[in-house]
Short mmCIF file of C-alpha atoms in Angstrom, two decimals:
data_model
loop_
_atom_site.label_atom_id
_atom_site.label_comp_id
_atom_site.label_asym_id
_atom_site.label_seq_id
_atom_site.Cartn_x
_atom_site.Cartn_y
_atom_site.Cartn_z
CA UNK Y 4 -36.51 -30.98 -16.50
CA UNK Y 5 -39.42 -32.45 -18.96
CA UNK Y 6 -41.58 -29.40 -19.12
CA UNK Y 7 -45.16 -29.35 -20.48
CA UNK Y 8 -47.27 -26.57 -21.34
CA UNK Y 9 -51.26 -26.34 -22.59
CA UNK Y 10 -50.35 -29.95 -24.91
CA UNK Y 11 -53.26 -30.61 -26.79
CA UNK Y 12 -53.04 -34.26 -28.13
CA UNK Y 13 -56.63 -35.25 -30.66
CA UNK Y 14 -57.10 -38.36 -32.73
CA UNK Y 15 -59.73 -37.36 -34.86
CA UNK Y 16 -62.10 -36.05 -32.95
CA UNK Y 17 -61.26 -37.48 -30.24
CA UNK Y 18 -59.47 -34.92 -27.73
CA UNK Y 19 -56.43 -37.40 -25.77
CA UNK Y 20 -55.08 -34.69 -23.95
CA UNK Y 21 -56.79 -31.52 -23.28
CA UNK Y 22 -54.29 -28.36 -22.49
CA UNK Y 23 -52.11 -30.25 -19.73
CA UNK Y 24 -49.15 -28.46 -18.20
CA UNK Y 25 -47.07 -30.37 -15.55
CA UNK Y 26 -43.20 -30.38 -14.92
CA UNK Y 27 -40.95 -33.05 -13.90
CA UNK Y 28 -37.62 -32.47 -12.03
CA UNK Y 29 -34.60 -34.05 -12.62
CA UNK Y 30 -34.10 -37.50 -10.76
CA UNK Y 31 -36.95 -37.35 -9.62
CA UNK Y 32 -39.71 -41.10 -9.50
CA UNK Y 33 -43.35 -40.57 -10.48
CA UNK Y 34 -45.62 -42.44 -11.18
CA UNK Y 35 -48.67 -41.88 -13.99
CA UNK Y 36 -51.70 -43.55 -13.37
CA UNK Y 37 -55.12 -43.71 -14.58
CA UNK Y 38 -57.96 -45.47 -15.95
CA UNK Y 39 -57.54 -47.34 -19.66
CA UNK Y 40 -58.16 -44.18 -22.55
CA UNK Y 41 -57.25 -41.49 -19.73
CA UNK Y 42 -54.05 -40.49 -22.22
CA UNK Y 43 -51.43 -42.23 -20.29
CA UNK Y 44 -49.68 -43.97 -22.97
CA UNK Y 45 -50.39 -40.27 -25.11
CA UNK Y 46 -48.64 -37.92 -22.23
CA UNK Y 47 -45.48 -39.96 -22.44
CA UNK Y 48 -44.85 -40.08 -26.24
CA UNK Y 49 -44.59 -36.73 -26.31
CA UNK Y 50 -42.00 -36.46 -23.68
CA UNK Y 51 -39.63 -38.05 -26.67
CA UNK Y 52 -41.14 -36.96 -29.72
CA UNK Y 53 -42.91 -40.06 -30.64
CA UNK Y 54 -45.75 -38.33 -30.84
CA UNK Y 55 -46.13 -34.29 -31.90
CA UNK Y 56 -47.98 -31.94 -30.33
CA UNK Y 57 -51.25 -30.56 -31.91
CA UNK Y 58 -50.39 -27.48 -29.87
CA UNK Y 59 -48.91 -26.59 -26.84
CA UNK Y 60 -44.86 -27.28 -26.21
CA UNK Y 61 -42.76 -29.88 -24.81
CA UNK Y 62 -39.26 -29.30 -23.67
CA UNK Y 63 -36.71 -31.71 -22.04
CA UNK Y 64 -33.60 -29.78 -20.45
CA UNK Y 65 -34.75 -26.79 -22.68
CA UNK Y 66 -34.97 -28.94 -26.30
CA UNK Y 67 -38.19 -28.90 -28.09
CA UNK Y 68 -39.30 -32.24 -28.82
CA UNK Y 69 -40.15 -31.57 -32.19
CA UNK Y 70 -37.10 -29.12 -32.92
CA UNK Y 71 -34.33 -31.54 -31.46
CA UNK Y 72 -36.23 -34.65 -31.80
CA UNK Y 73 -31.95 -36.64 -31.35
CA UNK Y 74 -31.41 -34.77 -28.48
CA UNK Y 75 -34.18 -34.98 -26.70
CA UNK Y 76 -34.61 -38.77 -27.32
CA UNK Y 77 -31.34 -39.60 -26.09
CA UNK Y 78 -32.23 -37.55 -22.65
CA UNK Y 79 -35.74 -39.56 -22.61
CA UNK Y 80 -35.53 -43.49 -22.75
CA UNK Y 81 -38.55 -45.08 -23.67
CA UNK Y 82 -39.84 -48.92 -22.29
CA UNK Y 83 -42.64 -49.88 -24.39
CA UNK Y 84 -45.20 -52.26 -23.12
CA UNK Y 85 -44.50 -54.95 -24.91
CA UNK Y 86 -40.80 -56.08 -24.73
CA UNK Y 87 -40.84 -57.63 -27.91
CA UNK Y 88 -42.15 -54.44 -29.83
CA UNK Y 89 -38.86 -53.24 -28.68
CA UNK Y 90 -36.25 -55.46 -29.87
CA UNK Y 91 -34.37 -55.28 -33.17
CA UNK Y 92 -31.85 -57.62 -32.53
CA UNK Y 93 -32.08 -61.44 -31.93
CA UNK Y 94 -29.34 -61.82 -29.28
CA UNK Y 95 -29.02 -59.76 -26.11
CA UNK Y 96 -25.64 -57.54 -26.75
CA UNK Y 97 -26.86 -56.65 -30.25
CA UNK Y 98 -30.10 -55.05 -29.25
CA UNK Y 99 -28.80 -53.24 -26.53
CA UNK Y 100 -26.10 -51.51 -28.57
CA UNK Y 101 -28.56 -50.63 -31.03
CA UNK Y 102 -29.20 -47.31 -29.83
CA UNK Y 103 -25.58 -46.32 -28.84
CA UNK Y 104 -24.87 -47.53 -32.63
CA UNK Y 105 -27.48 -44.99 -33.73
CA UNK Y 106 -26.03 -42.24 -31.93
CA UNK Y 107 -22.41 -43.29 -34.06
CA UNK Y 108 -20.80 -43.47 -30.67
CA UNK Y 109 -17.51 -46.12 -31.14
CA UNK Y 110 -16.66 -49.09 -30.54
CA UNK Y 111 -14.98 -49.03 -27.26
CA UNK Y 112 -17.85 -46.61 -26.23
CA UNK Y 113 -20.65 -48.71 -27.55
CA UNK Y 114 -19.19 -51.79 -25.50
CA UNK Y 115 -18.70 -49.75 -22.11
CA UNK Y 116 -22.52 -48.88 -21.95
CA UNK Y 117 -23.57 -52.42 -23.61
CA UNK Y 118 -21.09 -53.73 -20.34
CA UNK Y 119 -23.05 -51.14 -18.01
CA UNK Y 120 -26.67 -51.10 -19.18
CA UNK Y 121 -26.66 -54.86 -18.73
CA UNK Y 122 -24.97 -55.05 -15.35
CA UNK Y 123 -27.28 -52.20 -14.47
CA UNK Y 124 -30.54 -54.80 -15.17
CA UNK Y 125 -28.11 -58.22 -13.86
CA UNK Y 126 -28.64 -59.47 -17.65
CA UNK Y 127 -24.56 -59.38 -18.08
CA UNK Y 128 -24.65 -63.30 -17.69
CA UNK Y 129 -26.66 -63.73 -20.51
CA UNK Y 130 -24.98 -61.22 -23.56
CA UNK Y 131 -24.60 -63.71 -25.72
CA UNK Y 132 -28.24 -65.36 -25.46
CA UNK Y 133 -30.76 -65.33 -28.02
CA UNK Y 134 -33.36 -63.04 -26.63
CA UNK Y 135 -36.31 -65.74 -27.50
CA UNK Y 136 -34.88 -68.14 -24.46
CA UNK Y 137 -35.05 -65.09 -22.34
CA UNK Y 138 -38.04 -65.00 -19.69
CA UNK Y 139 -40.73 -62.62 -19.86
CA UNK Y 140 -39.05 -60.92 -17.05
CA UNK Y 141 -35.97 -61.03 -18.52
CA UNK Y 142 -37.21 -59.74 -21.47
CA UNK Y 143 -38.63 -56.54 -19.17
CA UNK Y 144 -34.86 -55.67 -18.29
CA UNK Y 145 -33.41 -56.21 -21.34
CA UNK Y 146 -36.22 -53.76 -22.84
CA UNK Y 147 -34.86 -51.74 -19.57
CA UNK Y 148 -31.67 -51.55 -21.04
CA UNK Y 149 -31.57 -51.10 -24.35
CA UNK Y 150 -33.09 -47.63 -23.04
CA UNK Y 151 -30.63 -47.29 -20.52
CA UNK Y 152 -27.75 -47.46 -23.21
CA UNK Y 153 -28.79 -44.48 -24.37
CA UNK Y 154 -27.73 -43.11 -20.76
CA UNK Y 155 -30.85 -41.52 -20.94
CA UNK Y 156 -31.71 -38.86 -18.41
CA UNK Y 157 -34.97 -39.94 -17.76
CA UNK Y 158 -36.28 -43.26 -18.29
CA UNK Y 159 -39.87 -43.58 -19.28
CA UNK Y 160 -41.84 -47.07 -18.69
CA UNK Y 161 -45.36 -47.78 -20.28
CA UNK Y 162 -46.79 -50.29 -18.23
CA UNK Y 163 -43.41 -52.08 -16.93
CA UNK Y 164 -45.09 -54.95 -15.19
CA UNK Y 165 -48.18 -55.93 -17.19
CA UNK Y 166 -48.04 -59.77 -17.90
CA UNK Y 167 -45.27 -60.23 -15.65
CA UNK Y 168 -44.93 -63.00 -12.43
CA UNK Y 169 -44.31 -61.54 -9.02
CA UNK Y 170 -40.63 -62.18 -9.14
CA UNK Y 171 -40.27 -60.81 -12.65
CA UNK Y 172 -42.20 -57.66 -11.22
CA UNK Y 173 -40.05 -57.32 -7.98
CA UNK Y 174 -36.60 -57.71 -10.26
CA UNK Y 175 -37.91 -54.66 -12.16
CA UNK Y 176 -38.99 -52.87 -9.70
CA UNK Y 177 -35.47 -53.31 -8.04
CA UNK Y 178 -33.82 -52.11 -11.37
CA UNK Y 179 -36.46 -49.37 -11.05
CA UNK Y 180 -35.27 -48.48 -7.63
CA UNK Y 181 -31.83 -48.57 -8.19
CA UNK Y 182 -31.94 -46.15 -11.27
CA UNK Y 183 -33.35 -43.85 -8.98
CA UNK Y 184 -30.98 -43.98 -6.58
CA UNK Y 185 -28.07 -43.06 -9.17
CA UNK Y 186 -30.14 -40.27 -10.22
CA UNK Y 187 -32.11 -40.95 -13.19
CA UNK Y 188 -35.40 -39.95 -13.32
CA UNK Y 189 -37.94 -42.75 -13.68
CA UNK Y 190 -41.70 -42.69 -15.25
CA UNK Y 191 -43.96 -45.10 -14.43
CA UNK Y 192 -47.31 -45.79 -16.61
CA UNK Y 193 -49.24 -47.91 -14.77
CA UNK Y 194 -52.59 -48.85 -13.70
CA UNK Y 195 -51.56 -51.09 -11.22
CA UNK Y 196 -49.95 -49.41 -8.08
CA UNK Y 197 -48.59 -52.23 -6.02
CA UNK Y 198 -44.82 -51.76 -4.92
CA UNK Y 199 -44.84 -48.65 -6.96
CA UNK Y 200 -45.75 -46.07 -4.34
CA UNK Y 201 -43.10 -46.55 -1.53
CA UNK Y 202 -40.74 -45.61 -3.54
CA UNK Y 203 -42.27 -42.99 -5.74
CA UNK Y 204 -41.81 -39.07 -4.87
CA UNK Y 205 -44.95 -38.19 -6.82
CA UNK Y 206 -48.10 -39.21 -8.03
CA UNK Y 207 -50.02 -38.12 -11.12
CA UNK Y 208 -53.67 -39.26 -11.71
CA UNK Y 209 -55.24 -39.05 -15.45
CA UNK Y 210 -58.50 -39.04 -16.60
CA UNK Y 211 -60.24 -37.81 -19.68
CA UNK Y 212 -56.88 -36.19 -21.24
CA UNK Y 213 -56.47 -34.24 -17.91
CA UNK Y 214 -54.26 -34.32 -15.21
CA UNK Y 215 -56.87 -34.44 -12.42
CA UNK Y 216 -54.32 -35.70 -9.61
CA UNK Y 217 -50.48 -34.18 -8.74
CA UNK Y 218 -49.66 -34.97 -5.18
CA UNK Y 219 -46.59 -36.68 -3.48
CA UNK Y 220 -47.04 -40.74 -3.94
CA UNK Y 221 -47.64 -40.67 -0.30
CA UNK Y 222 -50.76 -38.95 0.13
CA UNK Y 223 -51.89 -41.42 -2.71
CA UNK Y 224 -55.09 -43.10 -0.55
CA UNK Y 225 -56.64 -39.55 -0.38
CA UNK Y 226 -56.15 -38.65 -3.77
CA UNK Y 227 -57.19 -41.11 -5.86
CA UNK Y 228 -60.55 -41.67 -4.08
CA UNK Y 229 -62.30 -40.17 -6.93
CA UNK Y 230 -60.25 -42.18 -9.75
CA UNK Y 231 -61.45 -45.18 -11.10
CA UNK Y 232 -58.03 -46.91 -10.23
CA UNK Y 233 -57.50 -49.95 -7.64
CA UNK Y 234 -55.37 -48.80 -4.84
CA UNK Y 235 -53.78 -51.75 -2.78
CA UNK Y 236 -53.62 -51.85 0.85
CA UNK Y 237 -50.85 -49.77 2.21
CA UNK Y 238 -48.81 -52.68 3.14
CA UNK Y 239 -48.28 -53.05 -0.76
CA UNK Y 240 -47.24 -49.79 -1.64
CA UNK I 19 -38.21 -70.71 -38.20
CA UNK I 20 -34.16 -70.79 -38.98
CA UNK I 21 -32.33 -67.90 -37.62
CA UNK I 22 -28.73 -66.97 -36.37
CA UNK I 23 -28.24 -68.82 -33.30
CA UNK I 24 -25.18 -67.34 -31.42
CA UNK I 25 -22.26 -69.91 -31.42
CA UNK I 26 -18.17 -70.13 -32.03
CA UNK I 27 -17.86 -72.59 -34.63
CA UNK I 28 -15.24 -72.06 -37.12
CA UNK I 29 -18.52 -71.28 -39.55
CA UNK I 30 -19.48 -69.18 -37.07
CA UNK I 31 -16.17 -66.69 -36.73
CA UNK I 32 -15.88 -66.34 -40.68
CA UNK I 33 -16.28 -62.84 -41.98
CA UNK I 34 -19.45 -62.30 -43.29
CA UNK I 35 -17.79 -61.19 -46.88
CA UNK I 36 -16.45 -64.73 -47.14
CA UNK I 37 -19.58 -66.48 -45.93
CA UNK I 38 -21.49 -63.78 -49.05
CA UNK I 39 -18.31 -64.54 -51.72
CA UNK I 40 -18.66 -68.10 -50.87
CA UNK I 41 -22.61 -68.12 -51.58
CA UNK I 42 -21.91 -66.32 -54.21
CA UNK I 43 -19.34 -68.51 -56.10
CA UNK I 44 -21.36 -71.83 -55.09
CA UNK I 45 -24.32 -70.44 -57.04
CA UNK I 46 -22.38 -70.17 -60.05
CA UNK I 47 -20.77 -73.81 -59.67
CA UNK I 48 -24.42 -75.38 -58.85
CA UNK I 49 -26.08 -73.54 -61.67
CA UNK I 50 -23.18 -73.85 -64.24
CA UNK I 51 -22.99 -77.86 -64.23
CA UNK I 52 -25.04 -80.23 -65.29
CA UNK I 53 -23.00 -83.56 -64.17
CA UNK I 54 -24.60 -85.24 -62.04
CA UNK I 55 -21.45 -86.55 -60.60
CA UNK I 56 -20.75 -82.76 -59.80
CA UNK I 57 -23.68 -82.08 -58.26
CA UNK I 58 -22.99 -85.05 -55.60
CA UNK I 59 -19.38 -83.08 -54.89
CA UNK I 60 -21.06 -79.99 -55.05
CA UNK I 61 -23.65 -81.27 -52.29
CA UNK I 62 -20.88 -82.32 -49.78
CA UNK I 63 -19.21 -79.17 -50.21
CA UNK I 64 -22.60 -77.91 -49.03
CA UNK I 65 -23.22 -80.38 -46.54
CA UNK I 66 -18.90 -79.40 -45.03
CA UNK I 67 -20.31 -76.18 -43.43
CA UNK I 68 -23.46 -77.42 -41.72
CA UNK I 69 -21.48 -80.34 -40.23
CA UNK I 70 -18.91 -77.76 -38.84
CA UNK I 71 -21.55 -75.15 -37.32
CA UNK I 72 -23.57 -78.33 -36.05
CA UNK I 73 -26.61 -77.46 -37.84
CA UNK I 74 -28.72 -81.09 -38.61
CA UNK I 75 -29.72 -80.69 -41.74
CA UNK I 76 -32.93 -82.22 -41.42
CA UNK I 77 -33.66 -78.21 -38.66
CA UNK I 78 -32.66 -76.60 -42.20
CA UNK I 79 -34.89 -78.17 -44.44
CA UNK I 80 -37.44 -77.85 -41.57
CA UNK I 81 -36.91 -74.32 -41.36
CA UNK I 82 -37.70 -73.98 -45.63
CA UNK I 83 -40.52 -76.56 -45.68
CA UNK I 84 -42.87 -74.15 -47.20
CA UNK I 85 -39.83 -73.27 -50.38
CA UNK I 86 -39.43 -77.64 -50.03
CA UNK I 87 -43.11 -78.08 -50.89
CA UNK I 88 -42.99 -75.95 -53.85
CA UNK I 89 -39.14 -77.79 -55.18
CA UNK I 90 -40.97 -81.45 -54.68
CA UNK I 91 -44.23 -80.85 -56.70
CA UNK I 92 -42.80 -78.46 -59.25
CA UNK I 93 -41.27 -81.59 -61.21
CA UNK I 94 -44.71 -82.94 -61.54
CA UNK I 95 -46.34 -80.00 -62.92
CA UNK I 96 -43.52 -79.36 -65.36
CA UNK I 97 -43.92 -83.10 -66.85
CA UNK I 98 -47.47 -82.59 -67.34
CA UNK I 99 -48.26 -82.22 -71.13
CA UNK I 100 -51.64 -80.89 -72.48
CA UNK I 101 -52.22 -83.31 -75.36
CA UNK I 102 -51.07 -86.94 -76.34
CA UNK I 103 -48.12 -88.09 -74.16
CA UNK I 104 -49.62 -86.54 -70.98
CA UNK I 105 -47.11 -86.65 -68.61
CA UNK I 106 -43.35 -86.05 -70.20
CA UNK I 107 -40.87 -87.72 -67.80
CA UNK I 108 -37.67 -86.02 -69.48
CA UNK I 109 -39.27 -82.45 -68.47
CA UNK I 110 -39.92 -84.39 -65.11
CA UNK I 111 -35.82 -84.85 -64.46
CA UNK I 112 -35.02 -81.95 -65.58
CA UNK I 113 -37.48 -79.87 -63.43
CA UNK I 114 -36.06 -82.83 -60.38
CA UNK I 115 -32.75 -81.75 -60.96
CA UNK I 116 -33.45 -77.95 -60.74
CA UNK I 117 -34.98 -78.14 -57.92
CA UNK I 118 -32.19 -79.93 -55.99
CA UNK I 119 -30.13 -77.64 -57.52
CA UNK I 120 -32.10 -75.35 -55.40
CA UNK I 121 -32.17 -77.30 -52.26
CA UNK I 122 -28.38 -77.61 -52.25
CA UNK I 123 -28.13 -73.63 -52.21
CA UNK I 124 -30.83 -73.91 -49.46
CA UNK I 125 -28.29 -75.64 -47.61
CA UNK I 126 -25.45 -73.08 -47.93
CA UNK I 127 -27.77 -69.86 -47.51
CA UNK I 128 -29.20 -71.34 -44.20
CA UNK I 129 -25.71 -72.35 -42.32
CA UNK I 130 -24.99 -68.48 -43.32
CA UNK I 131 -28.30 -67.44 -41.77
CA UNK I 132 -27.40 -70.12 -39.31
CA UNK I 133 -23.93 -68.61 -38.13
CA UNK I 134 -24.19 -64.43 -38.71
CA UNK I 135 -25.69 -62.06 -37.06
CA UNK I 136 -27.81 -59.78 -39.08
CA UNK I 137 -25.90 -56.71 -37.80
CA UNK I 138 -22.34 -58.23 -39.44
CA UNK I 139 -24.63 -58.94 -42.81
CA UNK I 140 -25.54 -54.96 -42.45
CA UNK I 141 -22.01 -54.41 -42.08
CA UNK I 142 -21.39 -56.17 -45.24
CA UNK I 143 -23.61 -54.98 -47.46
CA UNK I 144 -23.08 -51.39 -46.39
CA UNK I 145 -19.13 -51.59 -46.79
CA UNK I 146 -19.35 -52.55 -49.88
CA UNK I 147 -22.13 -51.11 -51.86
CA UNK I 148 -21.72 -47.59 -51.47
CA UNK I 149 -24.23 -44.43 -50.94
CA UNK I 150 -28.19 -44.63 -50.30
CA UNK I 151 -28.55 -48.22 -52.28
CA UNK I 152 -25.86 -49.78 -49.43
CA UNK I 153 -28.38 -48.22 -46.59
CA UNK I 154 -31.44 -49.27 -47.95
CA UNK I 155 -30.16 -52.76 -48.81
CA UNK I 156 -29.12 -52.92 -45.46
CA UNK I 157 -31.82 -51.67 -43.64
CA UNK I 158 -33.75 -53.64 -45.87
CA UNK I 159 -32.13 -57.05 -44.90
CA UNK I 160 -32.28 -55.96 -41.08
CA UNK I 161 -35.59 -55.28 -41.45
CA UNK I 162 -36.67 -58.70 -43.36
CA UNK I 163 -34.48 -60.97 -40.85
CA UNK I 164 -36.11 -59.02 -37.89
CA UNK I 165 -39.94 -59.41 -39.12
CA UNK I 166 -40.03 -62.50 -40.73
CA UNK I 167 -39.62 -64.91 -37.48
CA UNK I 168 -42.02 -62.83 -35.69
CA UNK I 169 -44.76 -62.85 -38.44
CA UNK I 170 -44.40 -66.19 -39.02
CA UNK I 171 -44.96 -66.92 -35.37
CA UNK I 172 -47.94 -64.52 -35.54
CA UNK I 173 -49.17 -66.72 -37.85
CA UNK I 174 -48.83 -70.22 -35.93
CA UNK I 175 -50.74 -67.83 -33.27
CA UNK I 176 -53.71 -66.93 -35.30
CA UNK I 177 -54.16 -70.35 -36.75
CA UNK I 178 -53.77 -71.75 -33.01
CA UNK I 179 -56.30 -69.48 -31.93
CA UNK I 180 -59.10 -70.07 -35.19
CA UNK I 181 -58.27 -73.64 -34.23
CA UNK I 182 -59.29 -72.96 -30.17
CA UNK I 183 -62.75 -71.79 -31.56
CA UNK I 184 -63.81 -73.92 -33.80
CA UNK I 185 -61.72 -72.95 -36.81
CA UNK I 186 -61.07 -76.52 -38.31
CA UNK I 187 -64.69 -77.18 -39.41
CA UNK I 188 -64.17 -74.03 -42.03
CA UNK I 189 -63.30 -74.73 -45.34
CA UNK I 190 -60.03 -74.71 -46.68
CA UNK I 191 -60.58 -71.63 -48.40
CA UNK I 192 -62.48 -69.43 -45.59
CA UNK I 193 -59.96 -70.79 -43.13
CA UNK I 194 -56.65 -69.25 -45.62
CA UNK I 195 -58.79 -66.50 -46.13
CA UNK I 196 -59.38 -65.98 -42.29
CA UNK I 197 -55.78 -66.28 -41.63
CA UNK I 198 -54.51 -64.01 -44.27
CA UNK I 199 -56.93 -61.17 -43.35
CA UNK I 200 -55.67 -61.62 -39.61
CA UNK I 201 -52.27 -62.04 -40.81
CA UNK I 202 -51.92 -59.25 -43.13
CA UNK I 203 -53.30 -56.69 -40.57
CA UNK I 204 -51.33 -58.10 -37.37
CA UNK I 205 -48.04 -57.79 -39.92
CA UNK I 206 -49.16 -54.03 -40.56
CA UNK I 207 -49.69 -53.53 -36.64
CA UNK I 208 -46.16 -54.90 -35.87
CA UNK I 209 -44.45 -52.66 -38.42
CA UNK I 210 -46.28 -50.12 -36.77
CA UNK I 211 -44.73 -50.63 -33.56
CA UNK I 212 -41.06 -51.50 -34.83
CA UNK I 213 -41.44 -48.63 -36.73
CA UNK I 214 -42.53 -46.69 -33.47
CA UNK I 215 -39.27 -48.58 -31.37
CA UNK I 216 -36.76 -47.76 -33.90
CA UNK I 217 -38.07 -43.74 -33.77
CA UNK I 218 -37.40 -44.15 -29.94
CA UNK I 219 -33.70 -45.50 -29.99
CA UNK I 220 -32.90 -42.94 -32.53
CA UNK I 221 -32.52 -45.21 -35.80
CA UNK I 222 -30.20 -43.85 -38.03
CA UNK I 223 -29.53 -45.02 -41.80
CA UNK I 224 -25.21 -44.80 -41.23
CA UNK I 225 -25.17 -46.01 -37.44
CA UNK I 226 -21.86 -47.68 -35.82
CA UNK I 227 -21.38 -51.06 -37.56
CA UNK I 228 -19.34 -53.76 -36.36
CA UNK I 229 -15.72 -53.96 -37.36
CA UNK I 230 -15.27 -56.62 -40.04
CA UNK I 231 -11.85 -58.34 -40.09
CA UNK I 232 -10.49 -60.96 -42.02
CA UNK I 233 -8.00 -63.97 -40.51
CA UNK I 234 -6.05 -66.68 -41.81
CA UNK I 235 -9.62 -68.58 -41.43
CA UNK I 236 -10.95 -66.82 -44.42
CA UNK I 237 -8.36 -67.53 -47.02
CA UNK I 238 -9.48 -71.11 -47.82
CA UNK I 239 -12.85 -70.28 -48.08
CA UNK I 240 -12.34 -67.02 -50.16
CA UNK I 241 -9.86 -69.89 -52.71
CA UNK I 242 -12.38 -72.11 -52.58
CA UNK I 243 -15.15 -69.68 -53.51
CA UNK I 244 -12.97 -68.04 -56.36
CA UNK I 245 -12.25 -71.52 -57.49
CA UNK I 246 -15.81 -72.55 -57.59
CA UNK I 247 -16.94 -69.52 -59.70
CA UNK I 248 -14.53 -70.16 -61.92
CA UNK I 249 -15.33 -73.62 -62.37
CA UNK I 250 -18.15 -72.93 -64.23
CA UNK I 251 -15.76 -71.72 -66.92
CA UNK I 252 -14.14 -75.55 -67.04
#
């Protein structure tokens, strides 16, 4: 369980996140959303110690984030918004054993989650390939697994399908789904709802540094009435 | 930009160690003689390993154009004299021949960028110099082989987009200027982020590296690289 209590988050003297307390069960899908400078992008870099509470605590399975900063970010994987801000690697095997490498894991183990990561995201095809001839979508999985080689707990995705096609986005969202399904709990930062909400348990609604929304995904329509965020037509949820 | 391109070349399944020694011991054969007639063996023994990791040398000399433009007019600037006899041609030829010198170790440093994966060059380093200095060199390498492609692209970017608005009509010097002030900054913002993606997947200095082996491949490449350091002792 990722477990939040009173975080307060400022960049100068700005205030990002003002006293938020919220907890997120294992396995479990929700979905973040919010207008642009709400403290999205803030919430979730604290869930893996990216980013260090000006007060307040965060625990994951009972680890402080700034404490046990290893163990917590091997239980939280983190999907940046930008594939490419991600990779350290120029072909596809090499970046996603990056992490395992990290955690001095060897070599037999390394290559069993390099094996499963990328059959997890249907990248195994392409191990070998330079991660330049990938396609932006592609690119979205493979940024997908090198988080999942961590075997991560909970995976945590800022933004997953900005810039991306609509078959790019339904691939990830498919990955997404499937995660899910074998039990890891899945984040998702994103402004833009569409084929997010079906198969979300919960939604959580941001705005000024506050959670201002915490309901279950399906009751979205009524609860983000008074958020500046598009909600699609129930047919795209 | 050149970088490793995944293949299985015989180049390409060397250890890394031999593909270093052999760098190593070519440098001290192309540096040590002055024959010309060496030089031209030399630059086939160069030329051997692009041929066999299929690497047109034409890409490689494409992928240093900025280090070629500095070789070609260096001789040039080297014959120029400042008083009577102006322009010395034996400092030209001798400045000519040091900077093929330097083109023929172009040729051999790229095939090994060419054929390795930076990961094995980690391994390398870090197996064989020993403590903090074999991390940081390391690291460091990672680090420089990682960034440089990427900045460089940012580059082509910004200049594509000064370009889109107008850019050209600048002058030289407010158009470099432009470009480095972008440049410098985007280069700061993407260290930023590495920097924030490395935190994320736990980056350690002593991770896992990959097992380095030696095969019957290796041993005429580790004679021939002895035998070219040495040479310099003929």
């Amino acid at each position: 369980m990722i477990a939040v209590e009173n975080l307060v988050c400022a960049f100068g003297d700005t205030v990002a996140l003002d006293e938020i307390s919220v907890t997120i069960e294992d396995g479990s899908f929700v979905v973040l959303t919010g207008p642009n400078g709400s403290g999205k992008t803030t919430l979730v870099r604290h869930f893996n110690g990216l980013l260090e509470p000006d007060s307040g605590s965060v625990t994951v399975d009972g680890h402080d984030v700034v404490a046990e900063p290893v163990a917590v970010r091997t239980s939280v994987g983190m999907v940046f918004q930008q594939p490419r801000d991600q990779f350290v690697a120029s072909t596809v095997a090499a970046d996603v054993a990056f992490g395992p490498e990290n955690l001095g894991l060897d070599h037999d183990e390394i290559d069993r989650r390099v094996r499963r990561a990328l059959d997890a995201v249907n990248l195994a095809e392409q191990r070998d390939a330079r991660i330049d001839s990938l396609s932006g979508g592609e690119q979205a999985r493979l940024a997908i697994a090198g988080a999942l080689a961590m075997e991560p707990a909970y995976l945590v995705l800022d933004e997953p399908f900005a810039s991306l096609d609509e078959p790019a986005r339904r691939s990830v969202l498919d990955r997404l789904c499937d995660l899910h399904e074998r039990e890891t709990g899945v984040i998702v930062v994103t402004h833009d709802l569409r084929g997010v909400l079906a198969p979300a348990d919960r939604l959580l609604g941001m705005a000024d540094g506050e959670i201002v929304v915490d309901t279950p995904a399906q009751e979205a329509s009524r609860a983000l009435e008074d958020l500046d965020v598009y909600l699609p037509p129930a047919s795209e949820w | 930009m050149l970088t490793y391109q995944p293949g299985t070349t015989a180049v390409h399944r060397l250890d890394p160690r031999s593909k270093l020694l052999f760098q190593g011991g070519f440098a001290v054969a192309v540096f040590a003689h002055d024959s010309l007639a060496v030089l031209a063996g030399l630059t086939t023994i160069a030329l051997a390993p692009l041929w066999v990791a299929s690497l047109s040398p034409l890409r490689l000399l494409r992928g240093f154009r900025f280090i070629l433009l500095l070789l070609v007019i260096a001789p040039p600037i080297a014959a120029v004299s400042f008083g009577p006899s102006w322009f010395v041609v034996e400092r030209a030829l001798d400045s000519a021949v040091a900077s093929y010198r330097v083109v023929v170790m172009l040729f051999v440093a790229g095939t090994y960028v060419y054929t390795t994966p930076v990961r094995e060059t980690r391994a390398a380093i870090q197996r064989h110099v020993p403590g903090r200095a074999g991390q940081l060199l390391g690291v460091g390498v990672g680090l420089v082989f990682r960034l440089t492609p990427v900045l460089v692209a940012d580059l082509g970017r910004i200049r594509d987009a000064l370009d889109a608005r107008g850019g050209e009509s600048l002058s030289t010097v407010a158009r470099v200027r432009r470009l480095a002030l972008v440049g410098l900054r985007r280069a700061f913002d993407r260290a930023s982020r590495l920097s924030l993606a490395l935190r994320a997947r736990c980056f350690a200095w002593n991770p896992t590296l990959p097992e380095l082996s030696f095969s019957r491949l290796d041993v005429p490449v580790l004679v021939l690289s002895v035998g070219l350091a040495l040479s310099a002792f003929l």
